[in-house]
Coordinates of C-alpha atoms in Angstrom, one line a residue:
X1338 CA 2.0 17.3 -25.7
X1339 CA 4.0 20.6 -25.0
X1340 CA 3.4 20.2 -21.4
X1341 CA 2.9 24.1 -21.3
X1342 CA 0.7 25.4 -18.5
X1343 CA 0.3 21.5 -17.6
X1344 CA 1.1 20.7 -14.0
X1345 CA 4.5 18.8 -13.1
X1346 CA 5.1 15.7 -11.7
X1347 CA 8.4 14.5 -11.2
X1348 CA 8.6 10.4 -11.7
X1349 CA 11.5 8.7 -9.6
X1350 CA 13.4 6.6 -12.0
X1351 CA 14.2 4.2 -9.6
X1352 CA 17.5 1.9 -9.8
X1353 CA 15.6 -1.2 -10.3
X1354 CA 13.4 0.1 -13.5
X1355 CA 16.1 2.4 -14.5
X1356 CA 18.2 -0.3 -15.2
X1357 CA 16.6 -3.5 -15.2
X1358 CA 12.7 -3.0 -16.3
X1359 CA 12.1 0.2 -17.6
X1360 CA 8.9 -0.6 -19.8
X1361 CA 6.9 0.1 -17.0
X1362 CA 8.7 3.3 -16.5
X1363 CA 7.6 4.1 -20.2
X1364 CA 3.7 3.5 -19.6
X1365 CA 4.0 5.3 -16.6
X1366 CA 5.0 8.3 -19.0
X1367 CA 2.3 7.5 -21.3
X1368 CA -0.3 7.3 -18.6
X1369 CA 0.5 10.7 -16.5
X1370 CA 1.4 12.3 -19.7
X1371 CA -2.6 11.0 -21.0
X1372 CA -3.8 12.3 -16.9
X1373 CA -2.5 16.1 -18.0
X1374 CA 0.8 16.0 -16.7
X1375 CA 3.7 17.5 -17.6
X1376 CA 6.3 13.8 -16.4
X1377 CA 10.1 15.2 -15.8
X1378 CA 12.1 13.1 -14.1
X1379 CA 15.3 13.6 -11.6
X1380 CA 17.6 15.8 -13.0
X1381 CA 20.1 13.1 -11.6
X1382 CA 19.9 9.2 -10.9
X1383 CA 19.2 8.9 -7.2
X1384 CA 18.5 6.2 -4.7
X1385 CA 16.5 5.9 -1.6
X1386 CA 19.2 3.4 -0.3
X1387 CA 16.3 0.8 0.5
X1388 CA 19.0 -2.3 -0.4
X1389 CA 21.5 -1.1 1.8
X1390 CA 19.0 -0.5 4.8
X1391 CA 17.7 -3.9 4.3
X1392 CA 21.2 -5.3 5.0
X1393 CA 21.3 -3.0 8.1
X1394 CA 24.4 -0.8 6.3
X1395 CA 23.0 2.6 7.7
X1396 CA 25.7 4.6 7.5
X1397 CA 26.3 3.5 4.1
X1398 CA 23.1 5.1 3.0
X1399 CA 24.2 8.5 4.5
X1400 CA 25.6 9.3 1.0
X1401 CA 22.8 8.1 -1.1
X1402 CA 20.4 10.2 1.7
X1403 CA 22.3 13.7 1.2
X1404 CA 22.3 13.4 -2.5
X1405 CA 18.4 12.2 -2.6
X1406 CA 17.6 15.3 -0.7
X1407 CA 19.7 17.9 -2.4
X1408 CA 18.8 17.1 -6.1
X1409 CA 14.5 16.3 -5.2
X1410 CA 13.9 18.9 -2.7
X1411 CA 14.3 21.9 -4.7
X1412 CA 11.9 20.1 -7.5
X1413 CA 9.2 19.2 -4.6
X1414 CA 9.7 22.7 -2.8
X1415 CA 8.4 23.9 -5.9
X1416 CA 4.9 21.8 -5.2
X1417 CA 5.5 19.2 -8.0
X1418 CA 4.8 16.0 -6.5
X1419 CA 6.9 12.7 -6.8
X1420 CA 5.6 9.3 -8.2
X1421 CA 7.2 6.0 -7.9
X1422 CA 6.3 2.5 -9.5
X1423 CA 8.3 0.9 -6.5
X1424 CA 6.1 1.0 -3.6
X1425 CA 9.5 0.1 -1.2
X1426 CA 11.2 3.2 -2.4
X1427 CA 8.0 5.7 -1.9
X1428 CA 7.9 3.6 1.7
X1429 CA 11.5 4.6 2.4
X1430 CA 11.1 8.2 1.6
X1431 CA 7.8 8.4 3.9
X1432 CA 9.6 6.2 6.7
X1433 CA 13.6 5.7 7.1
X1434 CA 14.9 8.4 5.2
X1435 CA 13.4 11.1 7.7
X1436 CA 14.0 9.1 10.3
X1437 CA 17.8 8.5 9.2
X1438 CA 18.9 11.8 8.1
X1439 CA 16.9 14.1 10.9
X1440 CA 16.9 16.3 7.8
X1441 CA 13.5 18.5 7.8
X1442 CA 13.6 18.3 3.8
X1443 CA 13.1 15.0 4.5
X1444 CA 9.4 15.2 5.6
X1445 CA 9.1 17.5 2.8
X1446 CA 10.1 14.7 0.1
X1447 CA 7.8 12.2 2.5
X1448 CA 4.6 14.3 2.9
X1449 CA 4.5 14.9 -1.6
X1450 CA 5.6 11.1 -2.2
X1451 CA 3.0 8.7 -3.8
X1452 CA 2.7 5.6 -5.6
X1453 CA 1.3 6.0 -8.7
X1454 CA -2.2 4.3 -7.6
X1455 CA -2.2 6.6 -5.0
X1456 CA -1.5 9.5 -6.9
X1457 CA -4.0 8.8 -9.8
X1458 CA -6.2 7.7 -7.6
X1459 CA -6.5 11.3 -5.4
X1460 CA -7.5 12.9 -9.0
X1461 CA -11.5 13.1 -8.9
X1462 CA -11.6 13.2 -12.9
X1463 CA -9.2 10.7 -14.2
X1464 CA -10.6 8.0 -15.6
X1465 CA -8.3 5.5 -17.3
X1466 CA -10.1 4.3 -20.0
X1467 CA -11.4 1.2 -21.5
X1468 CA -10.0 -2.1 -21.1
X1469 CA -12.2 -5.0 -21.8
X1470 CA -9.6 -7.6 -20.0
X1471 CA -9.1 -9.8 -16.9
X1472 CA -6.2 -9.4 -14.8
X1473 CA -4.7 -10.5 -11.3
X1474 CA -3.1 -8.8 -9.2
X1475 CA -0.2 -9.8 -6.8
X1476 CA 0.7 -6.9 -4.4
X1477 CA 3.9 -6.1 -3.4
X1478 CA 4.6 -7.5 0.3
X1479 CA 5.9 -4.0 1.4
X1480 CA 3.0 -1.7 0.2
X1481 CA 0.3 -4.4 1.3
X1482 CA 2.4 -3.9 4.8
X1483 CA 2.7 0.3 4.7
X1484 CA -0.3 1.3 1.8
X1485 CA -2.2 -1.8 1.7
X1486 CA -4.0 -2.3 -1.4
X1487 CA -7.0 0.2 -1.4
X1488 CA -5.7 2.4 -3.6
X1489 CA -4.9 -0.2 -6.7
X1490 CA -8.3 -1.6 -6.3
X1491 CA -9.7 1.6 -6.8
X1492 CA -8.1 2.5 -9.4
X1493 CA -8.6 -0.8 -11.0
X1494 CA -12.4 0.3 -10.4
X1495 CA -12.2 2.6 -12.9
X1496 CA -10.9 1.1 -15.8
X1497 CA -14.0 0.5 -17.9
X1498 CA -14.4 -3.4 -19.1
X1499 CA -11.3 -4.7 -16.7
X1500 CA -12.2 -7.8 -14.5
X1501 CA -9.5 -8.0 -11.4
X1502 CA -8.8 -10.2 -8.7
X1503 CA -6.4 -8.9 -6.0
X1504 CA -4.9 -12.4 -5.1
X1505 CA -4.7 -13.1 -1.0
X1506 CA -1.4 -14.1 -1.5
X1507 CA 1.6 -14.5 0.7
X1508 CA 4.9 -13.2 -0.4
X1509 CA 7.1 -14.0 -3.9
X1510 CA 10.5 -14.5 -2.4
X1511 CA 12.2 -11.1 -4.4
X1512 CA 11.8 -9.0 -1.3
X1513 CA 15.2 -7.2 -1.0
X1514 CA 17.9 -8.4 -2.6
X1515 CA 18.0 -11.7 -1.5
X1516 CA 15.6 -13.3 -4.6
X1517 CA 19.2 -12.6 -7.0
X1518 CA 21.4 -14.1 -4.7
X1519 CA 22.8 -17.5 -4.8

């Protein structure tokens, strides 16, 4: 579409889809773009610095931190909402980064951050569509943790046809960095 008079949602391009996986990136286009939105995304690569906390290198992050908020908060303070496909960076802007940076556009970015199953799921209309399929679904260790999995359930309730499972199952071993390490 034209995206004109659409609303805007700003989709995080995080590092890890940017530059390893970005076919999910691309559906998530497809889908918000098929929800009525108008997707944009940063206006420059950032990172919530979630790799570096995990190693406990917080003053590292202090750089990442400044430029995160001065590139997204002028985007958010304009009421377009951010949507990630990484649940741990959405869990670092809602948690550490306010916490870290004592910066009050920090609680801005955190109170208008979402997964994308949260963020579909808050819209009373959308409905996803058919797909006569079976699926199971791992959850990621963090959001099961923060989110837990409500909100991917119920949006896996409204996908016409689709049979889920959301597996009870421990953790992968990718968590952090760790899983590419020898």
């Amino acid at each position: 579409g034209n995206g004109k008079g659409r609303p805007k949602v700003l989709l995080l391009d995080d590092t890890f889809h940017n530059y390893f996986e970005p076919r999910p990136l691309e559906a998530a286009v497809v889908v918000l773009d098929r929800a009525g939105f108008e997707v944009e995304i940063p206006p420059r690569q950032v990172c919530c610095g979630r790799p570096l906390i995990s190693k406990g290198l917080l003053e590292e992050t202090q750089r990442y931190h400044a430029k995160l908020l001065d590139v997204l908060t002028p985007i958010i303070e304009e009421g377009v909402p951010l949507v990630g496909l990484e649940p741990s960076c959405i869990m670092t802007f809602r948690d550490e980064i306010p916490d870290l940076t004592r910066d009050p556009r920090a609680r801005t970015i955190a109170q208008n951050s979402f997964t994308l199953e949260e963020f579909l799921g808050k819209l009373p209309d959308y409905s996803p569509g058919r797909l006569a399929r079976r699926a199971i679904v791992h959850g990621h260790c963090h959001q099961k943790a923060i989110i837990g999995m409500e909100p991917t359930r119920k949006l896996l309730e409204r996908v016409e046809g689709l049979e889920f499972r959301i597996l009870d199952s421990g953790c992968c071993g990718m968590a952090g960095s760790f899983g590419y390490e020898e």
